[in-house]
Each structure stands twice: as C-alpha cells, then as structure tokens.
CSV table of C-alpha atoms and ligand atoms in Angstrom, one decimal:
chain,number,residue,atom,x,y,z
A,1058,MET,CA,-0.2,0.1,-0.4
A,1059,GLU,CA,1.6,3.6,-0.9
A,1060,ARG,CA,0.5,6.4,0.8
A,1061,LEU,CA,-1.1,9.6,-0.5
A,1062,PRO,CA,0.1,11.4,-3.2
A,1063,GLY,CA,1.6,15.0,-1.1
A,1064,PHE,CA,0.9,13.4,2.2
A,1065,ARG,CA,4.9,12.6,4.4
A,1066,ASP,CA,6.0,9.3,6.5
A,1067,PHE,CA,8.0,11.3,8.7
A,1068,TYR,CA,11.5,8.4,10.1
A,1069,PRO,CA,13.5,8.2,12.8
A,1070,GLU,CA,17.0,9.4,12.0
A,1071,PRO,CA,19.1,8.3,10.2
A,1072,LEU,CA,17.0,8.1,7.4
A,1073,PRO,CA,15.7,5.1,4.9
A,1074,HIS,CA,15.0,7.0,2.0
A,1075,THR,CA,15.2,10.1,0.1
A,1076,ASP,CA,11.1,9.5,-0.2
A,1077,VAL,CA,10.5,10.3,3.1
A,1078,TRP,CA,10.3,13.1,5.6
A,1079,SER,CA,12.7,13.6,9.2
A,1080,ALA,CA,10.5,12.9,12.4
A,1081,ASP,CA,14.1,14.8,14.5
A,1082,VAL,CA,13.6,17.3,12.1
A,1083,ARG,CA,10.0,18.3,12.5
A,1084,GLN,CA,10.5,18.2,15.9
A,1085,PHE,CA,13.2,20.4,16.3
A,1086,ILE,CA,11.2,22.8,14.0
A,1087,PHE,CA,8.5,22.7,16.5
A,1088,GLU,CA,10.9,23.2,19.7
A,1089,GLN,CA,12.4,26.0,18.0
A,1090,TRP,CA,9.2,28.1,17.0
A,1091,ARG,CA,7.5,27.0,20.9
A,1092,THR,CA,10.6,28.2,22.5
A,1093,VAL,CA,10.1,31.8,20.3
A,1094,ALA,CA,7.0,32.4,21.0
A,1095,LYS,CA,7.4,32.1,24.6
A,1096,ARG,CA,9.8,34.6,25.0
A,1097,TYR,CA,7.2,37.2,23.3
A,1098,GLY,CA,4.8,35.7,25.8
A,1099,PHE,CA,2.2,34.2,23.5
A,1100,ARG,CA,0.6,31.4,24.7
A,1101,GLU,CA,-0.7,27.7,22.9
A,1102,TYR,CA,-4.1,27.2,21.5
A,1103,ASP,CA,-5.0,24.4,19.3
A,1104,GLY,CA,-8.8,23.7,17.8
A,1105,PRO,CA,-10.2,20.4,15.9
A,1106,PRO,CA,-9.1,19.3,12.3
A,1107,LEU,CA,-12.6,19.2,11.2
A,1108,GLU,CA,-14.4,22.2,10.6
A,1109,PRO,CA,-18.0,22.7,9.3
A,1110,LEU,CA,-17.6,23.6,5.7
A,1111,GLU,CA,-18.9,26.5,6.1
A,1112,LEU,CA,-16.6,28.4,8.4
A,1113,PHE,CA,-14.0,28.0,4.9
A,1114,THR,CA,-16.4,28.7,2.9
A,1115,THR,CA,-17.2,31.6,3.8
A,1116,LYS,CA,-14.4,33.6,5.0
A,1117,SER,CA,-11.1,32.3,3.1
A,1118,GLY,CA,-11.9,33.3,-0.4
A,1119,GLU,CA,-12.0,31.1,-3.5
A,1120,GLU,CA,-8.5,29.5,-3.7
A,1121,ILE,CA,-8.3,27.7,-0.5
A,1122,VAL,CA,-11.8,27.0,-0.7
A,1123,GLY,CA,-11.0,25.1,-4.3
A,1124,GLN,CA,-8.2,23.4,-2.6
A,1125,LEU,CA,-10.6,21.4,0.3
A,1126,TYR,CA,-10.8,18.5,1.4
A,1127,ASN,CA,-14.6,18.1,2.4
A,1128,PHE,CA,-16.9,15.5,2.6
A,1129,LYS,CA,-20.6,15.0,4.4
A,1130,ASP,CA,-20.3,13.1,7.4
A,1131,LYS,CA,-22.6,10.3,9.2
A,1132,GLY,CA,-25.4,13.2,10.9
A,1133,ASP,CA,-25.3,14.1,6.9
A,1134,ARG,CA,-23.2,17.6,7.9
A,1135,GLU,CA,-20.4,18.9,5.5
A,1136,ILE,CA,-17.7,18.9,6.6
A,1137,ALA,CA,-13.8,19.7,5.7
A,1138,LEU,CA,-10.7,19.6,7.1
A,1139,ARG,CA,-8.5,22.8,8.5
A,1140,PRO,CA,-6.7,24.1,4.8
A,1141,GLU,CA,-5.4,27.3,7.3
A,1142,MET,CA,-5.7,27.8,11.3
A,1143,THR,CA,-6.9,31.8,11.2
A,1144,PRO,CA,-10.7,31.0,11.4
A,1145,THR,CA,-11.0,28.4,13.9
A,1146,LEU,CA,-9.3,31.2,15.7
A,1147,ALA,CA,-11.4,33.3,15.0
A,1148,ARG,CA,-14.3,31.4,15.8
A,1149,MET,CA,-12.4,30.3,19.6
A,1150,VAL,CA,-11.4,34.2,20.1
A,1151,ALA,CA,-15.0,35.1,19.4
A,1152,ALA,CA,-16.7,32.9,21.4
A,1153,HIS,CA,-14.4,33.7,24.7
A,1154,GLU,CA,-12.5,36.6,24.3
A,1155,ARG,CA,-13.9,38.2,28.1
A,1156,ASN,CA,-12.1,35.4,29.7
A,1157,TYR,CA,-8.2,37.4,28.0
A,1158,LYS,CA,-7.2,40.7,28.4
A,1159,LYS,CA,-6.3,42.4,24.9
A,1160,PRO,CA,-4.1,42.0,23.7
A,1161,ILE,CA,-4.8,38.3,22.9
A,1162,LYS,CA,-1.2,36.6,22.1
A,1163,TRP,CA,-1.7,32.8,21.0
A,1164,PHE,CA,0.1,30.7,18.7
A,1165,ALA,CA,-0.5,27.3,17.7
A,1166,ILE,CA,1.0,24.4,15.5
A,1167,PRO,CA,-2.3,22.8,13.3
A,1168,GLN,CA,-1.5,20.3,10.7
A,1169,LEU,CA,-3.4,21.5,7.7
A,1170,PHE,CA,-4.9,20.3,4.6
A,1171,ARG,CA,-5.3,21.4,0.9
A,1172,TYR,CA,-5.8,19.6,-2.4
A,1173,GLU,CA,-3.3,21.5,-4.0
A,1174,ARG,CA,-1.2,20.5,-6.7
A,1175,GLN,CA,2.7,18.9,-5.8
A,1176,GLN,CA,5.2,21.1,-6.0
A,1177,LYS,CA,8.3,22.0,-4.7
A,1178,GLY,CA,7.3,23.5,-1.5
A,1179,ARG,CA,3.9,23.0,-2.0
A,1180,LEU,CA,1.8,19.5,-0.6
A,1181,ARG,CA,-1.4,18.0,0.3
A,1182,GLU,CA,-0.3,18.9,3.9
A,1183,HIS,CA,1.7,21.1,5.7
A,1184,PHE,CA,2.3,21.6,10.0
A,1185,GLN,CA,1.9,25.6,10.0
A,1186,PHE,CA,3.1,27.4,13.4
A,1187,ASN,CA,0.5,30.4,13.7
A,1188,ALA,CA,0.9,33.6,15.8
A,1189,ASP,CA,-1.9,35.9,16.0
A,1190,LEU,CA,-2.0,39.3,18.3
A,1191,ILE,CA,-5.8,40.2,19.0
A,1192,GLY,CA,-7.5,43.2,20.0
A,1193,GLU,CA,-4.8,45.9,18.9
A,1194,THR,CA,-5.4,48.6,16.2
A,1195,ASP,CA,-1.8,50.1,16.5
A,1196,PRO,CA,0.6,49.7,13.7
A,1197,ALA,CA,2.8,49.0,17.2
A,1198,ALA,CA,0.9,45.4,16.9
A,1199,ASP,CA,2.2,45.0,13.2
A,1200,ALA,CA,5.7,45.5,14.2
A,1201,GLU,CA,6.0,43.1,17.0
A,1202,LEU,CA,4.0,40.5,15.3
A,1203,ILE,CA,7.0,41.2,12.5
A,1204,ALA,CA,9.3,40.6,14.7
A,1205,LEU,CA,8.2,37.3,15.9
A,1206,LEU,CA,8.2,36.2,12.3
A,1207,ILE,CA,11.9,37.7,12.1
A,1208,ASP,CA,13.1,35.9,15.7
A,1209,THR,CA,11.5,32.6,14.4
A,1210,LEU,CA,14.2,32.5,11.6
A,1211,ARG,CA,16.6,33.7,13.1
A,1212,VAL,CA,16.7,31.3,15.6
A,1213,PHE,CA,17.6,28.9,13.5
A,1214,GLY,CA,20.9,30.6,12.9
A,1215,LEU,CA,19.4,31.9,9.1
A,1216,THR,CA,20.0,35.8,8.4
A,1217,SER,CA,19.4,38.6,6.6
A,1218,GLU,CA,21.4,37.5,4.0
A,1219,ASP,CA,18.9,35.0,3.5
A,1220,PHE,CA,15.5,35.8,4.0
A,1221,VAL,CA,13.5,38.8,3.7
A,1222,ILE,CA,10.1,40.5,4.7
A,1223,ARG,CA,8.1,42.0,2.5
A,1224,LEU,CA,6.1,44.8,3.3
A,1225,SER,CA,3.2,45.9,1.8
A,1226,SER,CA,-0.5,46.7,2.5
A,1227,ARG,CA,-4.2,46.7,1.5
A,1228,ASN,CA,-4.9,49.7,2.6
A,1229,ALA,CA,-1.7,51.0,-0.6
A,1230,TRP,CA,-3.9,49.3,-2.7
A,1231,GLN,CA,-7.2,50.2,-2.2
A,1232,ASP,CA,-6.1,54.1,-2.3
A,1233,PHE,CA,-4.5,53.2,-5.4
A,1234,PHE,CA,-7.9,51.8,-6.9
A,1235,LYS,CA,-10.3,54.0,-5.7
A,1236,HIS,CA,-8.0,57.0,-7.0
A,1237,GLY,CA,-7.5,55.0,-10.4
A,1238,GLY,CA,-11.7,54.7,-10.6
A,1239,GLY,CA,-11.9,51.2,-9.5
A,1240,ASP,CA,-15.4,49.8,-9.2
A,1241,CYS,CA,-15.4,48.5,-5.2
A,1242,ALA,CA,-17.6,45.4,-6.3
A,1243,HIS,CA,-14.0,44.2,-7.9
A,1244,GLU,CA,-11.7,45.3,-5.5
A,1245,TYR,CA,-10.8,42.2,-4.7
A,1246,GLU,CA,-10.8,40.8,-8.2
A,1247,PHE,CA,-7.8,43.2,-8.4
A,1248,PHE,CA,-6.6,42.1,-5.9
A,1249,GLN,CA,-6.6,38.9,-7.1
A,1250,ILE,CA,-5.1,40.3,-9.9
A,1251,ILE,CA,-1.8,41.4,-8.3
A,1252,ASP,CA,-1.7,38.9,-6.3
A,1253,LYS,CA,-0.6,36.5,-9.4
A,1254,LEU,CA,1.4,38.9,-11.3
A,1255,GLU,CA,4.7,37.3,-10.3
A,1256,ARG,CA,3.0,33.9,-11.6
A,1257,ASN,CA,0.8,34.9,-14.9
A,1258,SER,CA,2.5,36.5,-18.1
A,1259,PRO,CA,2.9,40.2,-18.2
A,1260,GLU,CA,-0.1,39.6,-21.5
A,1261,GLU,CA,-2.5,37.8,-19.0
A,1262,SER,CA,-2.0,40.7,-16.6
A,1263,GLU,CA,-2.2,43.0,-18.6
A,1264,LYS,CA,-6.3,42.0,-20.0
A,1265,LYS,CA,-7.2,41.5,-16.6
A,1266,LEU,CA,-6.1,44.6,-15.0
A,1267,THR,CA,-7.4,46.9,-18.5
A,1268,ALA,CA,-10.8,44.8,-17.8
A,1269,LEU,CA,-11.2,46.3,-14.8
A,1270,GLY,CA,-10.2,50.1,-15.8
A,1271,PHE,CA,-6.3,50.0,-14.9
A,1272,SER,CA,-2.5,49.6,-17.3
A,1273,LEU,CA,-0.2,46.6,-16.1
A,1274,GLU,CA,2.1,49.9,-16.2
A,1275,LYS,CA,0.5,52.4,-13.6
A,1276,VAL,CA,0.7,49.5,-11.7
A,1277,ASN,CA,4.2,48.3,-12.2
A,1278,ALA,CA,4.6,51.9,-11.4
A,1279,PHE,CA,3.0,52.2,-8.0
A,1280,ILE,CA,4.8,48.9,-7.0
A,1281,GLU,CA,8.3,50.8,-8.4
A,1282,SER,CA,7.7,54.0,-6.4
A,1283,GLY,CA,7.5,51.5,-3.2
A,1284,THR,CA,6.9,54.5,-1.0
A,1285,PRO,CA,5.6,53.1,2.5
A,1286,THR,CA,2.2,54.6,4.0
A,1287,VAL,CA,2.2,56.1,7.1
A,1288,GLU,CA,1.8,53.4,8.5
A,1289,LEU,CA,4.3,51.1,7.3
A,1290,GLN,CA,7.2,53.4,8.0
A,1291,SER,CA,5.7,53.5,11.8
A,1292,ILE,CA,6.9,49.9,11.7
A,1293,LEU,CA,9.8,49.9,9.5
A,1294,THR,CA,10.8,52.7,12.5
A,1295,ASN,CA,9.7,49.8,15.5
A,1296,LEU,CA,11.3,47.2,14.0
A,1297,ALA,CA,14.4,49.2,13.0
A,1298,ALA,CA,15.0,50.6,16.4
A,1299,ARG,CA,15.5,46.8,17.2
A,1300,GLY,CA,18.2,46.5,14.7
A,1301,LEU,CA,16.1,44.4,12.4
A,1302,LYS,CA,15.8,46.8,9.5
A,1303,ASP,CA,18.0,44.5,6.9
A,1304,PHE,CA,15.0,42.2,7.5
A,1305,VAL,CA,11.8,44.0,5.8
A,1306,LYS,CA,11.2,45.8,2.9
A,1307,ILE,CA,8.7,47.9,1.6
A,1308,ASP,CA,7.1,45.1,-1.3
A,1309,TYR,CA,3.5,46.6,-2.5
A,1310,LYS,CA,4.1,42.9,-5.4
A,1311,VAL,CA,2.8,41.2,-1.9
A,1312,ILE,CA,-1.4,41.4,-1.4
A,1313,ARG,CA,-1.7,38.0,-0.4
A,1314,GLY,CA,-4.5,35.7,-1.6
A,1315,LEU,CA,-7.3,35.1,1.2
A,1316,ALA,CA,-10.0,37.0,1.1
A,1317,TYR,CA,-10.0,38.8,5.0
A,1318,TYR,CA,-7.2,41.1,5.0
A,1319,THR,CA,-8.0,44.4,5.2
A,1320,GLY,CA,-4.9,46.0,6.0
A,1321,VAL,CA,-1.0,45.1,6.4
A,1322,VAL,CA,0.5,42.0,4.8
A,1323,PHE,CA,3.8,40.4,4.5
A,1324,GLU,CA,5.2,37.6,3.3
A,1325,ALA,CA,9.2,36.2,4.3
A,1326,PHE,CA,11.3,34.7,1.4
A,1327,ASP,CA,14.8,33.2,1.3
A,1328,ARG,CA,16.3,36.0,-0.4
A,1329,LYS,CA,18.2,34.2,-3.5
A,1330,GLY,CA,14.5,33.4,-4.7
A,1331,GLU,CA,15.0,29.6,-5.2
A,1332,PHE,CA,11.5,28.9,-3.0
A,1333,ARG,CA,8.1,29.3,-2.6
A,1334,ALA,CA,6.8,31.3,0.6
A,1335,ILE,CA,8.4,31.0,3.8
A,1336,ALA,CA,5.5,32.8,5.6
A,1337,GLY,CA,2.9,34.8,5.2
A,1338,GLY,CA,0.3,37.3,6.8
A,1339,GLY,CA,-1.0,40.3,7.6
A,1340,ARG,CA,-4.1,42.6,9.3
A,1341,TYR,CA,-7.9,41.3,9.3
A,1342,ASN,CA,-10.2,43.4,11.7
A,1343,ASN,CA,-13.2,42.3,10.3
A,1344,LEU,CA,-13.0,38.4,10.2
A,1345,VAL,CA,-13.7,38.1,13.9
A,1346,LYS,CA,-16.9,40.0,13.8
A,1347,LEU,CA,-17.6,38.1,10.6
A,1348,ILE,CA,-17.9,34.6,12.2
A,1349,SER,CA,-19.7,35.7,15.8
A,1350,GLY,CA,-22.3,37.4,13.4
A,1351,GLY,CA,-21.5,41.0,14.7
A,1352,LYS,CA,-21.8,40.1,18.2
A,1353,VAL,CA,-17.6,40.3,18.7
A,1354,ASP,CA,-15.5,42.8,17.1
A,1355,LEU,CA,-12.3,42.5,17.2
A,1356,PRO,CA,-9.0,43.5,15.5
A,1357,ALA,CA,-6.7,40.9,14.2
A,1358,LEU,CA,-2.8,40.2,12.4
A,1359,GLY,CA,-1.4,36.8,12.4
A,1360,PHE,CA,1.1,34.9,10.5
A,1361,GLY,CA,1.4,31.3,9.7
A,1362,MET,CA,4.7,29.9,8.7
A,1363,GLY,CA,4.5,25.9,7.3
A,1364,ASP,CA,7.4,23.4,7.8
A,1365,VAL,CA,7.7,22.5,4.1
A,1366,VAL,CA,9.4,25.3,2.6
A,1367,LEU,CA,11.4,26.3,6.5
A,1368,SER,CA,12.8,22.4,6.4
A,1369,GLU,CA,13.9,22.9,2.9
A,1370,LEU,CA,15.5,25.8,3.2
A,1371,LEU,CA,17.3,24.8,6.6
A,1372,LYS,CA,18.7,21.9,5.0
A,1373,ALA,CA,20.0,24.1,1.2
A,1374,ARG,CA,21.2,26.2,4.2
A,1375,GLY,CA,23.1,24.1,6.0
A,1376,ARG,CA,21.7,24.7,9.7
A,1377,LEU,CA,20.1,21.4,10.3
A,1378,PRO,CA,21.8,19.8,13.3
A,1379,LYS,CA,23.2,15.8,13.2
A,1380,PHE,CA,20.7,13.9,14.9
A,1381,ASP,CA,21.7,11.1,16.8
A,1382,SER,CA,19.9,10.4,20.5
A,1383,PRO,CA,22.3,8.8,22.9
A,1384,MET,CA,20.7,6.8,25.4
A,1385,ASP,CA,22.3,7.3,28.3
A,1386,VAL,CA,22.9,3.4,30.0
A,1387,PHE,CA,22.7,0.3,28.7
A,1388,VAL,CA,22.2,-2.3,31.2
A,1389,LEU,CA,23.4,-5.5,30.8
A,1390,ILE,CA,22.3,-8.7,31.4
A,1391,GLU,CA,24.5,-11.3,31.1
A,1392,ASP,CA,23.5,-13.7,34.4
A,1393,GLU,CA,20.3,-14.2,33.7
A,1394,THR,CA,19.2,-15.4,37.5
A,1395,LEU,CA,20.3,-11.3,38.1
A,1396,ARG,CA,17.3,-10.1,35.4
A,1397,GLY,CA,14.5,-9.6,37.8
A,1398,ILE,CA,17.8,-7.1,40.1
A,1399,SER,CA,17.9,-5.7,36.6
A,1400,LEU,CA,14.8,-4.8,35.9
A,1401,LYS,CA,14.9,-3.0,39.5
A,1402,LEU,CA,17.9,-1.3,38.3
A,1403,VAL,CA,16.8,-0.2,34.8
A,1404,HIS,CA,12.8,1.0,36.1
A,1405,ASP,CA,15.1,3.2,39.4
A,1406,LEU,CA,17.4,5.0,36.7
A,1407,ARG,CA,14.3,5.5,34.0
A,1408,ALA,CA,12.7,7.1,37.6
A,1409,ALA,CA,15.7,8.9,38.0
A,1410,GLY,CA,15.6,11.0,34.3
A,1411,PHE,CA,18.3,8.6,32.3
A,1412,ALA,CA,17.2,7.0,29.3
A,1413,VAL,CA,18.3,3.4,29.5
A,1414,ASP,CA,17.7,0.5,27.4
A,1415,TYR,CA,18.5,-3.2,28.0
A,1416,PRO,CA,18.5,-6.6,26.4
A,1417,LEU,CA,14.6,-7.2,26.5
A,1418,THR,CA,15.1,-11.5,25.8
A,1419,PRO,CA,18.5,-13.7,26.7
A,1420,THR,CA,20.8,-12.6,24.9
A,1421,LYS,CA,24.7,-13.5,24.2
A,1422,ALA,CA,27.3,-10.8,26.1
A,1423,ASP,CA,28.6,-9.9,22.6
A,1424,LYS,CA,25.7,-8.5,21.1
A,1425,GLN,CA,24.7,-6.7,24.3
A,1426,PHE,CA,27.7,-4.7,23.9
A,1427,LYS,CA,27.2,-4.2,20.3
A,1428,ARG,CA,23.8,-3.5,21.2
A,1429,ALA,CA,25.1,-0.7,23.5
A,1430,GLN,CA,27.8,0.9,20.9
A,1431,ASP,CA,25.1,0.9,18.6
A,1432,LEU,CA,22.5,2.8,21.0
A,1433,LYS,CA,25.5,5.1,21.1
A,1434,VAL,CA,25.2,4.6,24.7
A,1435,ALA,CA,27.5,6.6,27.7
A,1436,HIS,CA,27.9,3.9,30.3
A,1437,THR,CA,27.4,0.1,30.7
A,1438,ALA,CA,26.0,-1.1,33.8
A,1439,ARG,CA,26.0,-4.5,34.8
A,1440,LEU,CA,25.1,-6.2,38.0
A,1441,ASP,CA,27.8,-8.3,39.9
A,1442,ASN,CA,25.6,-9.8,42.3
A,1443,ASP,CA,21.9,-8.6,43.8
A,1444,ALA,CA,23.9,-5.5,46.0
A,1445,TYR,CA,26.6,-4.2,43.1
A,1446,VAL,CA,26.6,-2.9,40.1
A,1447,ARG,CA,29.7,-2.8,37.4
A,1448,ILE,CA,29.5,0.8,35.9
A,1449,ARG,CA,31.9,1.7,33.1
A,1450,ASN,CA,32.4,4.7,30.9
A,1451,LEU,CA,32.5,3.9,27.2
A,1452,LYS,CA,34.0,6.8,26.4
A,1453,THR,CA,37.0,7.1,29.2
A,1454,ARG,CA,36.8,3.4,29.7
A,1455,ASP,CA,37.0,4.2,33.7
A,1456,GLU,CA,35.3,1.5,35.5
A,1457,VAL,CA,33.4,1.6,39.1
A,1458,VAL,CA,31.8,-0.4,41.2
A,1459,ALA,CA,29.4,1.3,43.3
A,1460,GLY,CA,26.1,0.0,45.3
A,1461,VAL,CA,22.8,-0.6,43.4
A,1462,ALA,CA,20.8,2.4,44.9
A,1463,ASP,CA,24.0,4.7,44.5
A,1464,ALA,CA,24.3,4.1,40.5
A,1465,ALA,CA,23.2,7.1,39.6
A,1466,ASN,CA,25.3,9.1,41.1
A,1467,HIS,CA,27.9,7.4,38.6
A,1468,LEU,CA,26.0,8.7,35.7
A,1469,GLY,CA,27.3,12.2,35.2
B,1251,LIG,P1,-1.1,31.2,3.7
B,1251,LIG,O1,0.0,32.3,2.9
B,1251,LIG,O2,-2.0,30.2,3.3
B,1251,LIG,O3,-1.3,31.9,5.3
B,1251,LIG,O4,-0.1,29.6,4.3
B,1251,LIG,C1,1.2,29.9,5.0
B,1251,LIG,C2,2.5,29.3,5.2
B,1251,LIG,O5,2.3,28.0,4.8
B,1251,LIG,C3,3.1,29.5,3.7
B,1251,LIG,O6,3.8,30.8,3.3
B,1251,LIG,C4,3.6,28.4,3.4
B,1251,LIG,O7,5.1,28.7,4.3
B,1251,LIG,C5,3.0,27.3,4.2
B,1251,LIG,N1,2.0,26.3,3.7
B,1251,LIG,C6,0.6,26.7,3.0
B,1251,LIG,N2,-0.2,26.5,1.9
B,1251,LIG,C7,1.3,24.8,1.7
B,1251,LIG,C8,1.4,23.8,1.4
B,1251,LIG,N3,0.4,23.5,0.7
B,1251,LIG,N4,2.3,22.9,1.2
B,1251,LIG,C9,3.2,23.7,2.4
B,1251,LIG,N5,3.1,25.0,2.9
B,1251,LIG,C10,2.3,25.2,2.8
B,1251,LIG,C11,-2.3,31.8,6.0
B,1251,LIG,O8,-2.8,30.2,5.8
B,1251,LIG,C12,-3.2,32.2,6.9
B,1251,LIG,N6,-4.0,32.0,7.7
B,1251,LIG,C13,-2.0,32.9,7.6
B,1251,LIG,C14,-1.9,33.6,8.9
B,1251,LIG,C15,-2.4,33.6,10.1
B,1251,LIG,N7,-2.8,35.0,8.9
B,1251,LIG,C16,-3.1,35.1,9.5
B,1251,LIG,N8,-2.9,34.7,10.5
C-alpha cells in the first residue's frame, strides 16, 4: 500500500530513503517555534482538525475553498479538514474573548490540509506555526508580530542574507484602486490580479487589469515607487529601533491571496528566490466580527509559517543539526538469575531521568555490547550480584563498582 500523493511519512534519523521526511527535524522545528513564541509572551492553543465546511467557504476566499478536503459525515453534516487555522482561531476568540485580557497573543502548530497541485514547497498536508495578536489596532502590534516572525527564522541561524520580509498594505492598494476609479465591487478581483502578477504572464495580467480600467504600466509604476504609507513607515521605524532594519523591505507586489486581509500584509522569502513563500500573514480586522455574526468586533493580525519550505531552506543552507539521540545507559544482563534485580535497576534509573535500555530477552554478551555501542550509550551497567553494579564509562573506559542504590550518582 502506497501513501497518498502529497502526504508524508516521518521517520527517525538516519533516514532510510530520500523519499521520506525526518521526524527529528520536525520535532526540532516545533521546539524552536515554541521557544520563540513563548519568549514573546504567546500562549499555545489548538482547535479541531475538522470544522463545519461553512467556516471556510464564506471566510477564506476562492483559492483556498477550491483546495478543500470536504465530505458529508454520518450525521449528514458538511465537513472540511482545516486548510488553515485563522477562521478556527477567530471562532474560538469570539466565543470566549471576555475571559482574556487584550491584546490576546496566541500561537498554534496545526497540521493543515489543502488539495494543491503538488510541487516543490507545496504538499497536500503541512504543519503551520500560527502566531496571532488580537485586540490591538496600533501598528506597534504589526511591528511586534513581524519581529516575532523574523526571530522565528533567526533562531535557526538564518540571517538577513538568507531571508527578507516583504511588507505591503492592502490599504495602499485600496487607495490606488479608488483613486484610479476602480469599482468597489471588483476590489477583491483586482487584489487577485496583483497577487498573481509574479505567476501570470504580463499579457494575461494586462488583459485582466484593462477589464477593470487599469493598466499594467501604472500598476508597475506604483510597485516600483515603493513609498511606504504612514502606517508602514511606523512599522519600519519600530523594527529599525530593534536592529531589524535589514530584514524588511517595502514590496507592493505582495497583497496575499486570502480574502479576509484588511490592511498590512507581508510574506517571508529566501533572498535567492529559490523557494516558495516561507511565511505569510497580515491584518484581518473584520474576521472576528464576520464569524461571530456581528457579536464580537476585535481587530486582529497574524502569520502562518509552514514546515515544508522551512525544512527545505534549512537543509539547503546547512542549518540543521545532526540528529542522533544517544542513550545514557545500557544495562547488560549476562547472568539471567540477575534479570529481576536488573529490571529494578533499569526502572529506578529511568525514574531518575536517565534514558536506559537493556536486552529484552536472553542475549549473548557480545551481542548486548554491540547493541549498547549502536545506541551510542555513555555507560554500561552490569550487576555483579544483587548488591553491586559495575558501571563503565565507554568513552574514558573508567569502571567503578557501586552499590545498586547508588548507581545514579555514577552516571554524571
Ligand atoms: P498562507 O499564506 O496560506 O496563510 O500559508 C502560510 C504559509 O504556510 C505559507 O507561506 C507556506 O509556508 C505554508 N503553506 C501554505 N500552503 C502550503 C502547502 N500546501 N504546502 C506546504 N506549505 C504550505 C495562511 O494560511 C494564513 N491563515 C496565515 C495567517 C495566520 N494569517 C493570519 N494569521
């Protein structure tokens, strides 16, 4: 049986095949994400992987809706596997926001599902670090969140030579659209054309823009001007004060595909342009209100960073550590009459916090020692009798004989 296309098997290192993913890398990435989020005062939340289909069809926009995994459950409900976390977060916040002081700063690491065309950096399942800040309109919140995004990449050893945050604003594009005589009803359509400028041919973009009364030349001139709006300038100044100036640039080519963004938007890219977006986010000041049917109105912003592109980038830049997780102790059982007391020793050492292994069944002494070496243990321990244990440091080859109850003190 083969696994489904676009899905991944995660194996412990060393990897058995180039076609599988590393469970150790995944764990390493999750740990770094959690560490940085906590430093910024973000709390972890989670929601269900299945949601009512409607949560996404009305709120996320065409592109994501076209990629939904959806079905009818046995109770005849329309269900979708979550393609993104933001609508779930908005639903959760709207339900219990009174219990939390504002601004709410939360993060999550959901597994998400999108029926995408498989390509480099895009699969049908990925894990996505989400960090969102709810209840603050000031651009200081945008700067704080972008600083978190930058530090989430810096923690892996990536520098401003490796990646850049392309900062933009839907407000700026909204003004451009209005001043150019655009019809409000076609605003999202216009945003979609801008979003695809880099992917579509100039002829195709020109044709679509002309239909809305705009020219590609004017759009390009606006992008090239790159003049920050007052709001974007305040974010740049805030980030510069932290010493993060080199990690951001104004780039109006970014507008984001999702329907709910309302203001500042941004995406993280590798500088060499070899990979798809590493992360993306922005302000969505109307989503909580929309999802709560007008009951709760809270401004919000956030970003999502997937594990797929990040893993590829860290690998390409040599930023992944070596993963072997050596055990602390291997308890040798060469005399089967001592198995009972050896099991007690194994159990006590594990309770004391050591990683301990031993032969499950009677095994020849040389095979046991080989196994200990394969596991890269620091020490072996072998009971001489029911009172004394012989502990050997495999690196220094020093050996001590200790009382069984005292064994843990010799494993430093
Ligand atoms: P998004 O741009 O759709 O935003 O996804 C964010 C990131 O998730 C992407 O930059 C990419 O790293 C990763 N990603 C997305 N789709 C795939 C895929 N098919 N395969 C691998 N990686 C993928 C959102 O999802 C927003 N909800 C983010 C957000 C949070 N905005 C506000 N708060």
